[in-house]
Coordinates of N, CA, C and O in Angstrom, one line a residue:
X1 N 47.2 19.9 12.9 CA 46.6 18.9 11.8 C 45.9 17.8 12.9 O 44.9 16.9 12.7
X2 N 45.8 17.8 14.1 CA 45.5 16.8 15.0 C 44.2 17.6 15.5 O 44.1 18.7 15.6
X3 N 43.5 16.8 16.4 CA 42.4 17.2 16.9 C 42.7 18.3 17.9 O 43.7 18.1 18.7
X4 N 41.8 19.6 18.0 CA 42.0 20.5 18.9 C 41.5 20.4 20.2 O 40.3 19.7 20.1
X5 N 42.1 20.5 21.2 CA 41.3 20.2 22.5 C 41.1 21.6 23.1 O 41.8 22.6 23.2
X6 N 39.7 21.7 23.8 CA 39.3 22.9 24.2 C 38.8 22.5 25.8 O 37.6 21.9 25.5
X7 N 39.5 22.5 26.7 CA 39.3 21.9 27.8 C 39.1 20.4 27.7 O 40.0 19.8 27.3
X8 N 38.2 19.6 28.1 CA 37.9 18.2 27.9 C 37.2 18.1 26.8 O 36.8 16.7 26.4
X9 N 36.5 19.1 25.8 CA 35.8 18.9 24.7 C 36.9 18.6 23.7 O 37.8 19.5 23.4
X10 N 36.7 17.9 22.6 CA 37.6 17.7 21.4 C 36.8 18.3 20.3 O 35.4 18.1 20.3
X11 N 37.2 19.4 19.5 CA 36.7 19.8 18.5 C 37.1 19.3 17.4 O 38.1 19.0 17.1
X12 N 36.2 19.1 16.3 CA 36.7 18.5 15.1 C 37.2 19.7 14.1 O 37.1 20.6 14.4
X13 N 38.2 19.0 13.1 CA 38.8 19.8 12.1 C 37.7 20.4 11.2 O 36.9 19.5 10.5
X14 N 37.7 21.7 10.6 CA 36.7 22.2 10.1 C 37.3 22.3 8.5 O 38.5 22.9 8.6
X15 N 36.7 21.6 7.9 CA 37.2 21.6 6.4 C 36.4 22.2 5.4 O 35.3 21.7 5.4
X16 N 36.7 22.7 4.4 CA 36.1 23.4 3.2 C 36.5 22.8 1.9 O 37.9 22.8 1.9
X17 N 35.6 22.3 1.1 CA 35.9 21.7 -0.1 C 35.6 22.5 -1.4 O 34.5 23.2 -1.0
X18 N 36.4 23.1 -2.1 CA 36.1 24.0 -3.1 C 35.4 23.8 -4.1 O 35.5 24.0 -5.3
X19 N 34.2 23.1 -3.7 CA 33.3 22.5 -4.8 C 31.9 21.9 -4.1 O 32.0 21.7 -2.7
X20 N 30.8 22.0 -4.8 CA 29.6 21.4 -4.2 C 29.6 19.9 -4.7 O 28.5 19.4 -4.3
X21 N 30.4 19.4 -5.6 CA 30.2 18.1 -5.8 C 30.4 17.2 -5.0 O 31.3 17.2 -4.0
X22 N 29.2 16.3 -5.0 CA 29.2 15.5 -3.7 C 30.4 14.5 -3.7 O 30.8 13.9 -2.3
X23 N 31.0 13.8 -4.7 CA 32.0 12.9 -4.8 C 33.2 13.7 -4.2 O 33.8 13.1 -3.3
X24 N 33.3 15.0 -4.4 CA 34.6 15.7 -3.8 C 34.6 16.0 -2.4 O 35.4 15.4 -1.7
X25 N 33.4 15.9 -1.9 CA 33.1 16.2 -0.5 C 33.1 14.9 0.4 O 33.8 14.8 1.4
X26 N 32.7 13.8 -0.5 CA 32.8 12.5 0.3 C 34.0 12.0 0.3 O 34.6 11.4 1.3
X27 N 34.7 12.3 -0.8 CA 36.1 11.7 -0.7 C 36.9 12.3 0.1 O 37.8 11.7 1.1
X28 N 36.8 13.8 0.4 CA 37.5 14.5 1.4 C 37.3 14.0 2.7 O 38.0 13.7 3.6
X29 N 36.1 13.7 3.0 CA 35.3 13.5 4.3 C 36.2 12.1 4.7 O 36.4 11.6 5.9
X30 N 36.0 11.1 3.7 CA 36.6 9.8 4.0 C 37.8 9.7 4.4 O 38.3 9.1 5.4
X31 N 38.9 10.5 3.7 CA 40.1 10.6 3.6 C 40.6 11.1 5.0 O 41.5 10.7 5.8
X32 N 40.1 12.3 5.0 CA 40.5 13.1 6.3 C 39.9 12.8 7.6 O 40.7 12.6 8.6
X33 N 38.9 11.9 7.8 CA 38.1 11.3 8.6 C 39.3 10.4 9.2 O 39.1 10.1 10.4
X34 N 39.8 9.5 8.4 CA 40.6 8.4 8.8 C 41.8 8.8 9.3 O 42.3 8.4 10.3
X35 N 42.2 10.1 8.7 CA 43.6 10.6 9.2 C 43.6 11.5 10.3 O 44.3 11.5 11.5
X36 N 42.5 12.5 10.3 CA 42.5 13.3 11.5 C 41.3 13.2 12.8 O 41.2 13.6 13.7
X37 N 40.6 12.1 12.3 CA 39.6 11.7 13.5 C 38.2 12.4 13.1 O 37.7 12.3 11.9
X38 N 38.0 13.2 14.0 CA 36.5 14.1 13.7 C 36.9 15.2 12.8 O 37.8 15.9 12.9
X39 N 35.9 15.3 11.6 CA 36.1 16.3 10.8 C 34.6 16.8 10.2 O 33.7 15.9 10.5
X40 N 34.5 17.8 10.3 CA 33.4 18.6 9.8 C 33.7 19.2 8.0 O 34.4 20.2 8.2
X41 N 33.1 18.5 7.2 CA 33.6 18.9 5.9 C 32.1 19.4 5.0 O 31.2 18.9 5.3
X42 N 32.5 20.6 4.5 CA 31.4 21.3 3.7 C 31.7 21.7 2.4 O 33.1 21.9 2.5
X43 N 30.8 21.6 1.5 CA 31.3 22.2 0.1 C 31.0 23.8 0.1 O 29.9 24.0 0.6
X44 N 32.0 24.4 -0.6 CA 31.8 25.8 -1.0 C 32.0 26.1 -2.3 O 33.0 25.5 -3.1
X45 N 31.0 26.6 -2.9 CA 31.0 26.9 -4.4 C 32.1 28.1 -4.5 O 32.0 29.0 -4.2
X46 N 33.2 27.9 -5.4 CA 34.0 28.8 -5.6 C 34.5 28.7 -7.1 O 34.4 27.8 -7.9
X47 N 35.4 29.8 -7.6 CA 35.7 29.9 -9.0 C 37.1 29.4 -9.0 O 38.1 29.4 -8.1
X48 N 37.3 28.4 -9.8 CA 38.8 27.7 -10.0 C 39.8 28.6 -10.7 O 40.8 28.4 -10.6
X49 N 39.3 29.6 -11.5 CA 40.0 30.3 -11.9 C 40.9 29.9 -13.4 O 41.7 30.3 -13.9
X50 N 40.4 28.8 -13.7 CA 40.6 27.9 -15.0 C 39.5 27.5 -15.8 O 38.4 27.5 -15.3
X51 N 39.8 27.3 -17.3 CA 38.5 26.6 -18.1 C 37.9 25.4 -17.1 O 38.4 24.7 -16.6
X52 N 36.6 25.4 -17.7 CA 35.9 24.2 -16.9 C 36.6 22.9 -17.5 O 36.3 22.0 -16.4
X53 N 37.1 22.6 -18.5 CA 37.9 21.8 -19.0 C 39.3 21.9 -18.8 O 39.7 22.1 -20.3
X54 N 40.1 21.9 -18.1 CA 41.7 22.3 -18.2 C 42.3 21.2 -18.8 O 41.9 19.9 -18.6
X55 N 43.2 21.3 -19.7 CA 44.3 20.6 -20.6 C 45.6 21.0 -19.9 O 46.1 22.1 -20.2
X56 N 46.5 20.0 -19.5 CA 47.9 20.3 -19.1 C 47.9 20.4 -17.6 O 47.1 20.5 -16.9
X57 N 49.2 19.8 -17.3 CA 49.3 19.8 -15.7 C 49.1 21.1 -15.1 O 48.6 21.2 -13.8
X58 N 49.9 22.0 -15.5 CA 50.0 23.3 -14.8 C 48.8 23.8 -14.7 O 48.3 24.7 -13.4
X59 N 47.8 24.0 -15.6 CA 46.6 24.5 -15.4 C 45.7 23.9 -14.6 O 44.8 24.4 -13.8
X60 N 45.6 22.5 -14.7 CA 44.9 21.7 -13.6 C 45.1 21.9 -12.1 O 44.6 22.0 -11.2
X61 N 46.6 21.7 -11.9 CA 47.0 22.1 -10.5 C 46.6 23.4 -10.1 O 46.2 23.9 -9.0
X62 N 46.8 24.6 -11.1 CA 46.4 25.9 -10.9 C 44.9 26.0 -10.3 O 44.4 26.7 -9.4
X63 N 44.1 25.4 -10.9 CA 42.6 25.1 -10.6 C 42.4 24.5 -9.2 O 41.5 25.0 -8.6
X64 N 43.1 23.6 -9.1 CA 43.0 22.9 -7.6 C 43.4 24.0 -6.4 O 42.8 23.9 -5.6
X65 N 44.6 24.5 -6.8 CA 45.3 25.5 -5.6 C 44.3 26.6 -5.5 O 43.8 27.1 -4.5
X66 N 43.6 27.3 -6.8 CA 42.8 28.2 -6.6 C 41.5 27.8 -5.8 O 41.0 28.9 -4.9
X67 N 40.9 26.6 -6.0 CA 39.8 26.1 -5.2 C 40.1 26.1 -3.8 O 39.4 26.4 -3.2
X68 N 41.3 25.7 -3.5 CA 41.6 25.4 -2.2 C 41.8 26.6 -1.6 O 41.0 27.3 -0.2
X69 N 42.5 27.6 -2.2 CA 42.7 29.0 -1.5 C 41.5 29.8 -1.3 O 41.1 30.6 -0.5
X70 N 40.6 29.9 -2.4 CA 39.2 30.5 -2.3 C 38.3 29.8 -1.6 O 37.2 30.7 -1.4
X71 N 38.5 28.8 -1.1 CA 37.3 28.1 -0.1 C 37.9 28.1 1.3 O 37.3 28.0 2.1
X72 N 39.0 28.8 1.4 CA 39.5 29.0 2.8 C 39.1 30.1 3.5 O 39.7 31.2 3.5
X73 N 37.9 29.8 4.2 CA 37.3 30.8 5.2 C 36.5 30.2 6.1 O 35.7 29.1 6.0
X74 N 36.7 30.8 7.5 CA 36.0 30.0 8.6 C 36.2 28.3 8.6 O 35.4 27.5 8.6
X75 N 37.6 28.1 8.4 CA 37.8 26.7 8.5 C 39.4 26.5 8.8 O 40.3 27.3 8.8
X76 N 39.9 25.2 9.1 CA 41.2 24.8 9.6 C 41.8 24.5 8.1 O 43.2 24.6 8.1
X77 N 41.2 23.7 7.3 CA 41.8 23.3 6.1 C 41.1 23.4 5.0 O 39.7 23.3 5.0
X78 N 41.3 23.8 3.7 CA 40.4 24.0 2.7 C 41.3 23.0 1.6 O 42.5 22.7 1.6
X79 N 40.1 22.2 0.8 CA 40.8 21.6 -0.2 C 40.2 21.6 -1.5 O 38.9 22.1 -1.8
X80 N 41.0 21.6 -2.7 CA 40.6 22.1 -3.9 C 40.9 20.8 -4.8 O 42.1 20.2 -4.8
X81 N 40.1 20.4 -5.7 CA 40.2 19.2 -6.5 C 39.9 19.7 -7.7 O 39.0 20.0 -8.0
X82 N 40.7 19.2 -8.6 CA 40.5 19.7 -10.2 C 40.8 18.2 -11.0 O 42.1 17.7 -11.0
X83 N 40.2 18.0 -12.0 CA 40.5 17.2 -13.0 C 41.0 17.6 -14.3 O 40.2 18.6 -14.7
X84 N 41.8 17.1 -14.9 CA 42.3 17.9 -16.2 C 42.7 16.6 -17.2 O 43.4 15.5 -16.7
X85 N 43.0 16.9 -18.5 CA 43.5 16.0 -19.4 C 45.0 16.2 -19.6 O 45.3 17.8 -19.5
X86 N 45.9 15.4 -19.5 CA 47.4 15.6 -19.5 C 47.9 15.0 -20.7 O 47.5 13.5 -21.0
X87 N 48.8 15.5 -21.4 CA 49.6 14.6 -22.6 C 50.4 13.8 -22.2 O 50.8 13.7 -21.1
X88 N 50.1 12.4 -22.7 CA 50.7 11.3 -22.3 C 51.3 10.6 -23.6 O 50.4 9.9 -24.3
X89 N 52.4 10.5 -24.0 CA 53.2 9.6 -25.0 C 52.7 8.0 -24.8 O 52.5 7.6 -23.7
X90 N 52.7 7.4 -26.0 CA 52.5 6.1 -25.9 C 51.0 5.6 -25.6 O 51.0 4.3 -25.2
X91 N 50.3 6.4 -25.4 CA 48.6 6.2 -25.1 C 48.0 6.1 -26.7 O 48.4 6.6 -27.5
X92 N 46.7 5.3 -26.6 CA 45.9 5.4 -27.7 C 45.6 6.8 -28.1 O 45.8 7.2 -29.2
X93 N 45.3 7.7 -27.0 CA 44.6 9.1 -27.4 C 45.6 10.2 -27.4 O 45.5 11.5 -27.8
X94 N 46.7 10.1 -26.7 CA 47.8 10.8 -26.2 C 47.3 11.8 -25.1 O 48.1 12.4 -24.9
X95 N 46.1 11.5 -24.3 CA 45.9 12.1 -23.0 C 45.6 11.2 -22.0 O 45.0 10.0 -22.3
X96 N 46.0 11.7 -20.7 CA 45.3 10.7 -19.7 C 44.9 11.8 -18.7 O 45.1 12.8 -18.5
X97 N 43.7 11.4 -18.1 CA 42.9 12.1 -17.1 C 43.6 12.0 -15.8 O 43.7 10.6 -15.4
X98 N 44.1 13.1 -14.9 CA 44.3 13.0 -13.6 C 43.5 13.8 -12.8 O 43.3 15.0 -13.1
X99 N 43.3 13.6 -11.6 CA 42.7 14.4 -10.6 C 43.9 15.0 -9.4 O 44.6 14.0 -9.2
X100 N 44.0 16.2 -9.5 CA 44.8 16.9 -8.4 C 44.3 17.4 -7.4 O 42.8 18.3 -7.6
X101 N 44.8 17.2 -6.2 CA 44.3 17.7 -5.2 C 45.2 18.8 -4.3 O 46.6 18.7 -4.2
X102 N 44.7 19.9 -4.2 CA 45.7 21.0 -3.1 C 44.8 21.2 -1.6 O 43.7 21.7 -1.9
X103 N 45.6 21.1 -0.8 CA 45.4 21.2 0.6 C 45.8 22.4 1.2 O 47.1 22.5 1.1
X104 N 45.2 23.5 1.7 CA 45.7 24.7 2.0 C 45.5 24.7 3.7 O 44.0 24.6 4.2
X105 N 46.4 25.3 4.4 CA 46.0 25.5 5.7 C 46.1 27.2 6.2 O 46.3 27.5 7.4
X106 N 46.0 28.1 5.4 CA 46.2 29.5 5.4 C 47.6 29.9 5.0 O 47.9 31.2 4.9
X107 N 48.6 29.0 5.1 CA 49.9 29.4 4.8 C 50.6 28.4 4.1 O 51.6 28.8 3.1
X108 N 50.4 27.3 4.0 CA 51.1 26.1 3.1 C 50.0 25.3 2.2 O 49.0 24.8 2.7
X109 N 50.7 25.2 0.9 CA 49.7 24.0 0.1 C 50.6 22.8 -0.1 O 51.6 22.7 0.0
X110 N 49.7 21.6 0.1 CA 50.3 20.5 -0.2 C 49.3 19.9 -1.4 O 48.4 20.0 -1.5
X111 N 50.2 19.1 -2.3 CA 49.6 18.5 -3.5 C 49.6 17.1 -3.7 O 50.6 16.6 -3.4
X112 N 48.7 16.7 -4.1 CA 48.8 15.2 -4.6 C 47.7 14.8 -6.0 O 47.0 15.8 -6.4
X113 N 48.0 13.7 -6.4 CA 47.3 13.4 -7.7 C 47.0 12.0 -7.5 O 47.5 11.0 -7.0
X114 N 45.9 11.7 -8.4 CA 45.2 10.3 -8.4 C 46.0 9.4 -9.5 O 46.5 10.0 -10.3
X115 N 45.4 8.4 -9.6 CA 45.8 7.3 -10.6 C 45.1 8.1 -12.0 O 44.2 8.5 -11.7
X116 N 45.7 7.7 -13.1 CA 45.2 8.3 -14.3 C 44.7 7.3 -14.9 O 45.1 6.1 -14.9
X117 N 43.9 7.6 -16.1 CA 43.1 6.7 -17.0 C 43.0 7.3 -18.2 O 43.0 8.7 -18.5
X118 N 42.8 6.6 -19.3 CA 42.5 7.1 -20.7 C 40.9 7.0 -21.0 O 40.4 6.3 -20.9
X119 N 40.5 8.2 -21.7 CA 39.1 8.2 -22.1 C 39.3 7.8 -23.6 O 40.3 7.8 -24.1
X120 N 38.2 7.0 -24.1 CA 37.9 6.7 -25.4 C 38.3 7.9 -26.4 O 38.2 8.9 -26.2
X121 N 39.1 7.5 -27.5 CA 39.6 8.6 -28.6 C 38.1 9.3 -28.9 O 38.2 10.7 -29.2
X122 N 36.9 9.0 -29.0 CA 35.8 9.9 -29.5 C 35.7 11.0 -28.3 O 35.2 12.1 -28.6
X123 N 35.5 10.6 -26.9 CA 35.7 11.6 -25.8 C 36.7 12.5 -26.2 O 36.5 13.7 -26.0
X124 N 37.8 12.1 -26.5 CA 39.2 12.9 -26.6 C 38.8 14.0 -27.7 O 39.1 15.3 -27.6
X125 N 38.3 13.6 -28.8 CA 38.0 14.2 -30.0 C 37.1 15.4 -29.5 O 37.0 16.7 -30.1
X126 N 36.0 15.1 -29.0 CA 34.9 16.1 -28.8 C 35.5 17.1 -27.7 O 35.2 18.2 -27.7
X127 N 36.1 16.5 -26.7 CA 36.8 17.3 -25.8 C 37.9 18.4 -26.5 O 37.8 19.6 -25.9
X128 N 38.5 18.0 -27.3 CA 39.5 18.9 -27.7 C 38.7 19.9 -28.8 O 39.4 21.0 -29.3
X129 N 37.7 19.6 -29.4 CA 36.7 20.4 -30.0 C 36.2 21.5 -29.3 O 35.3 22.1 -29.7
X130 N 36.1 21.3 -28.0 CA 35.7 22.5 -27.1 C 34.5 22.1 -26.2 O 34.0 22.7 -25.1
X131 N 34.1 20.5 -26.1 CA 33.3 20.1 -25.0 C 33.8 19.5 -24.0 O 35.1 19.5 -23.5
X132 N 33.1 19.6 -22.6 CA 33.6 19.2 -21.4 C 33.5 17.3 -21.3 O 32.6 17.1 -22.0
X133 N 34.4 17.1 -20.5 CA 34.5 15.6 -20.4 C 33.1 15.1 -20.0 O 32.4 14.1 -20.4
X134 N 32.7 15.8 -18.9 CA 31.4 15.3 -18.1 C 30.1 15.3 -19.2 O 29.3 14.2 -19.2
X135 N 30.0 16.2 -20.0 CA 28.9 16.2 -21.1 C 29.1 15.1 -21.9 O 28.3 14.6 -22.2
X136 N 30.2 15.0 -22.5 CA 30.5 13.7 -23.4 C 30.1 12.3 -23.0 O 29.4 11.6 -23.3
X137 N 30.7 12.2 -21.6 CA 30.6 11.0 -20.8 C 29.2 10.9 -20.6 O 28.6 9.6 -20.6
X138 N 28.3 11.9 -20.1 CA 26.8 11.6 -19.9 C 26.1 11.2 -21.3 O 25.2 10.2 -21.2
X139 N 26.4 11.7 -22.4 CA 26.0 11.1 -23.7 C 26.1 9.7 -23.8 O 25.6 9.1 -24.0
X140 N 27.6 9.4 -23.5 CA 28.0 8.0 -23.9 C 27.5 7.0 -23.1 O 27.1 5.9 -23.7
X141 N 27.3 7.4 -21.6 CA 26.6 6.5 -20.8 C 25.1 6.4 -20.5 O 24.7 5.5 -20.2
X142 N 24.6 7.6 -20.9 CA 23.3 7.7 -20.8 C 23.1 8.1 -19.2 O 21.7 8.0 -18.9
X143 N 23.7 8.6 -18.5 CA 23.7 8.8 -17.3 C 24.0 10.1 -16.9 O 25.0 10.8 -17.4
X144 N 23.0 10.9 -16.3 CA 23.0 12.4 -16.1 C 23.8 12.8 -14.9 O 23.8 12.0 -14.0
X145 N 24.9 13.6 -15.5 CA 25.8 13.9 -14.1 C 26.8 12.6 -13.6 O 26.8 12.7 -12.3
X146 N 27.2 12.0 -14.6 CA 27.8 10.9 -14.3 C 29.0 11.3 -13.3 O 29.4 10.6 -12.1
X147 N 29.6 12.5 -13.4 CA 30.8 12.9 -12.7 C 30.3 13.2 -11.0 O 31.0 13.3 -10.4
X148 N 29.2 13.3 -10.9 CA 28.7 13.6 -9.6 C 28.0 12.3 -8.8 O 27.8 12.3 -7.7
X149 N 28.3 11.3 -9.5 CA 27.8 10.2 -9.0 C 28.9 9.1 -9.0 O 30.1 9.5 -8.3
X150 N 28.9 7.9 -9.9 CA 30.1 6.9 -9.9 C 31.3 7.4 -10.6 O 32.1 6.7 -10.5
X151 N 30.8 8.2 -11.6 CA 32.1 8.7 -12.6 C 32.5 8.0 -13.5 O 32.2 6.9 -13.8
X152 N 33.0 8.4 -14.6 CA 33.5 8.0 -15.8 C 34.5 6.8 -15.6 O 34.4 5.9 -16.4
X153 N 35.3 6.9 -14.6 CA 36.3 5.8 -14.3 C 35.5 4.7 -13.7 O 36.0 3.5 -14.2
X154 N 34.6 4.7 -13.0 CA 33.6 3.5 -12.9 C 33.0 3.0 -14.2 O 33.3 1.7 -14.1
X155 N 32.5 3.7 -15.0 CA 32.0 3.2 -16.3 C 33.0 2.5 -17.0 O 33.1 1.3 -17.4
X156 N 34.2 3.0 -17.2 CA 35.2 2.6 -18.0 C 36.0 1.2 -17.4 O 36.6 0.5 -18.1
X157 N 36.0 1.2 -16.0 CA 36.8 0.2 -15.2 C 35.7 -0.9 -15.0 O 36.0 -1.6 -14.3
X158 N 34.4 -0.8 -15.5 CA 33.6 -1.9 -15.2 C 33.2 -2.2 -13.6 O 33.2 -3.2 -13.0
X159 N 33.3 -0.9 -13.2 CA 33.0 -0.8 -11.7 C 34.1 -1.1 -10.5 O 33.8 -1.2 -9.4
X160 N 35.2 -1.5 -11.1 CA 36.2 -1.8 -10.2 C 37.1 -0.6 -9.6 O 37.5 -0.9 -8.4
X161 N 36.9 0.5 -10.0 CA 37.1 1.7 -9.1 C 35.9 2.8 -9.5 O 35.6 3.1 -10.8
X162 N 35.5 3.3 -8.6 CA 34.4 4.6 -8.6 C 35.1 5.8 -8.5 O 36.2 5.8 -8.1
X163 N 34.5 6.7 -8.8 CA 35.0 8.2 -9.0 C 35.5 8.6 -7.4 O 36.4 9.2 -7.0
X164 N 34.7 8.4 -6.4 CA 35.0 8.5 -5.2 C 36.4 8.1 -4.6 O 37.3 8.7 -4.1
X165 N 36.6 6.7 -5.0 CA 38.0 5.9 -4.6 C 39.0 6.6 -5.4 O 40.0 6.9 -4.6
X166 N 38.6 6.9 -6.7 CA 39.9 7.7 -7.5 C 40.0 9.3 -6.7 O 41.4 9.7 -6.6
X167 N 39.1 9.6 -6.3 CA 39.3 11.0 -5.6 C 39.9 10.9 -4.4 O 40.7 11.6 -4.3
X168 N 39.7 10.0 -3.6 CA 40.1 9.6 -2.4 C 41.8 9.5 -2.7 O 42.6 10.0 -1.8
X169 N 42.2 9.0 -3.8 CA 43.8 8.9 -4.2 C 44.5 10.1 -3.8 O 45.4 10.4 -3.3
X170 N 43.8 11.1 -4.6 CA 44.7 12.3 -4.5 C 44.4 13.3 -3.3 O 45.4 14.0 -3.1
X171 N 43.5 13.2 -2.5 CA 43.3 13.7 -1.1 C 44.6 13.0 -0.2 O 45.0 13.8 0.3
X172 N 44.4 11.7 -0.3 CA 45.7 11.2 0.5 C 46.9 11.7 0.1 O 47.7 12.0 0.9
X173 N 47.2 11.6 -1.1 CA 48.4 11.7 -1.7 C 49.1 13.2 -1.2 O 50.2 13.8 -0.7
X174 N 47.8 14.2 -1.2 CA 48.2 15.6 -0.8 C 48.3 15.8 0.8 O 49.0 16.5 1.3
X175 N 48.0 14.7 1.4 CA 48.1 14.6 3.0 C 49.4 14.1 3.3 O 49.8 14.4 4.4
X176 N 50.3 13.5 2.6 CA 51.5 12.8 2.9 C 52.4 13.7 3.7 O 52.7 13.4 4.8
X177 N 52.6 14.9 3.2 CA 53.5 15.9 3.8 C 53.1 16.2 5.5 O 54.0 16.3 6.1
X178 N 51.7 16.4 5.4 CA 51.2 16.8 6.6 C 51.1 15.5 7.5 O 51.3 15.8 8.7
X179 N 51.1 14.5 7.1 CA 51.2 13.4 7.8 C 52.7 12.9 8.4 O 52.8 12.3 9.4
X180 N 53.7 13.5 7.6 CA 55.1 13.3 8.0 C 55.6 14.5 8.0 O 56.7 15.0 7.3
X181 N 55.2 15.4 9.1 CA 55.7 16.9 9.1 C 57.3 17.2 9.2 O 58.0 17.8 8.7
X182 N 57.6 16.2 10.1 CA 59.3 16.2 10.4 C 60.1 15.8 9.1 O 61.3 16.5 8.8
X183 N 59.4 14.9 8.3 CA 60.2 14.4 7.0 C 60.2 15.8 5.9 O 60.9 15.8 5.0
X184 N 59.3 16.4 6.1 CA 59.2 17.4 5.0 C 59.6 18.9 5.6 O 59.1 20.0 4.9
X185 N 59.8 18.8 6.8 CA 60.4 19.9 7.5 C 59.5 21.1 7.6 O 59.4 22.4 7.4
X186 N 58.2 20.4 7.9 CA 57.0 21.4 8.4 C 56.3 21.3 9.8 O 55.3 21.4 9.8
X187 N 57.2 21.1 10.7 CA 56.9 21.1 12.1 C 56.2 22.4 12.5 O 56.7 23.2 12.4

């Protein structure tokens, strides 16, 4: 996980993100750059193997893991990020949106999750009827491809947290075992 040295030259860590979404790529680059130093991050279009709008923790994590594993080619690490709705008691709608990140090094997966938030009831109704959150939020906000820009979380938090920052959270959480390998038995 540290910079690789080749003679006196330092080579950057090559990272593939299992998506072409600029927010996921930028968030990965921001976090891994702070942790690893020099990184070269590129987006790779891959199949998540789950529905476009996953509902439930297991399905959402599976999507992140599939993205990470499917993006692992000609790189040192691959990253899969998947957002999904999760049942949550005592909430207005019964659901919380969480982003999960899986980081793969060719043999080991580490997982992290972002802070969650609740969509308005009308959004949840439309999603449970078969639409994607992104499509519904684009209509609600009037912003095309909101999820590839500042994100629904930015709109709903009045700009206090944007999607890049929310995505950075799950990437950082997935890196914690890699930042502390002796504590996690992965020396």
